[in-house]
């Protein structure tokens, strides 16, 4: 569980199991690897002249600030708790993004709601960034409350969809065969994607797994095709003679 912030196989395996839409898996991958261009990060890299939060005036707009500490984020989570019963746990300032994956920190359902909620906060923050009009704080909090409502409506549907997708019963391959389950995700907004492959033997035991990040992707179908290729390569490296490849799309 510790390795989720790294780029190893392990982090992907955990992220993979999240019952959230694919684009949100990609988003969370970016959060874990600090690819999210918060002002504080850009400021330190001398890309942005200012590093403060334009909403609440806090000195440093860090990723954690956008998602948890900003006044709008607090309003959002307060309302989300009222609607869903999901409470944002108190989290460590440095390891929070990976701590969310610890079962002692939050349940699977809470984890999904929290991650989708943070995605909603991020997309709204960018909308604000590109718009001319700066909402006064009072209005921004009201907006956060409204968004929490909208967010819960879409989340319910999204979670049903993704849970529905990941439910098919896994069937073991014939005795002489191994089976590789592959999946590709693509985020059209950034043009990035990733593939994952899990190799299992005929009794269903885990043999090997791999994740690959694709900084330039074409579309989701292309990423699915790359996932199949990566799965076959993984099996070939393991000396697998007979292989079943399975994708969920
Ligand atoms: Zn703020």
PDB file of C-alpha atoms and ligand atoms in Angstrom, residues 53-58 61 65-66 69-72, ligand 1:
ATOM      1  CA  UNK A  53      -5.544  30.846  -4.003  1.00  0.00           C
ATOM      2  CA  UNK A  54      -7.720  33.309  -5.864  1.00  0.00           C
ATOM      3  CA  UNK A  55     -10.819  32.055  -4.126  1.00  0.00           C
ATOM      4  CA  UNK A  56     -10.046  32.464  -0.477  1.00  0.00           C
ATOM      5  CA  UNK A  57      -6.746  34.369  -0.633  1.00  0.00           C
ATOM      6  CA  UNK A  58      -4.751  31.664   1.130  1.00  0.00           C
ATOM      7  CA  UNK A  61      -2.675  27.095  -3.530  1.00  0.00           C
ATOM      8  CA  UNK A  65      -5.621  23.253  -0.525  1.00  0.00           C
ATOM      9  CA  UNK A  66      -7.853  22.951  -3.613  1.00  0.00           C
ATOM     10  CA  UNK A  69      -8.537  23.254   2.890  1.00  0.00           C
ATOM     11  CA  UNK A  70     -10.029  25.982   0.696  1.00  0.00           C
ATOM     12  CA  UNK A  71     -13.239  27.566   1.951  1.00  0.00           C
ATOM     13  CA  UNK A  72     -15.068  26.302  -1.124  1.00  0.00           C
TER      14      UNK A  72
HETATM   15 ZN1  LIG B   1      -8.604  28.751  -1.305  1.00  0.00          ZN
END
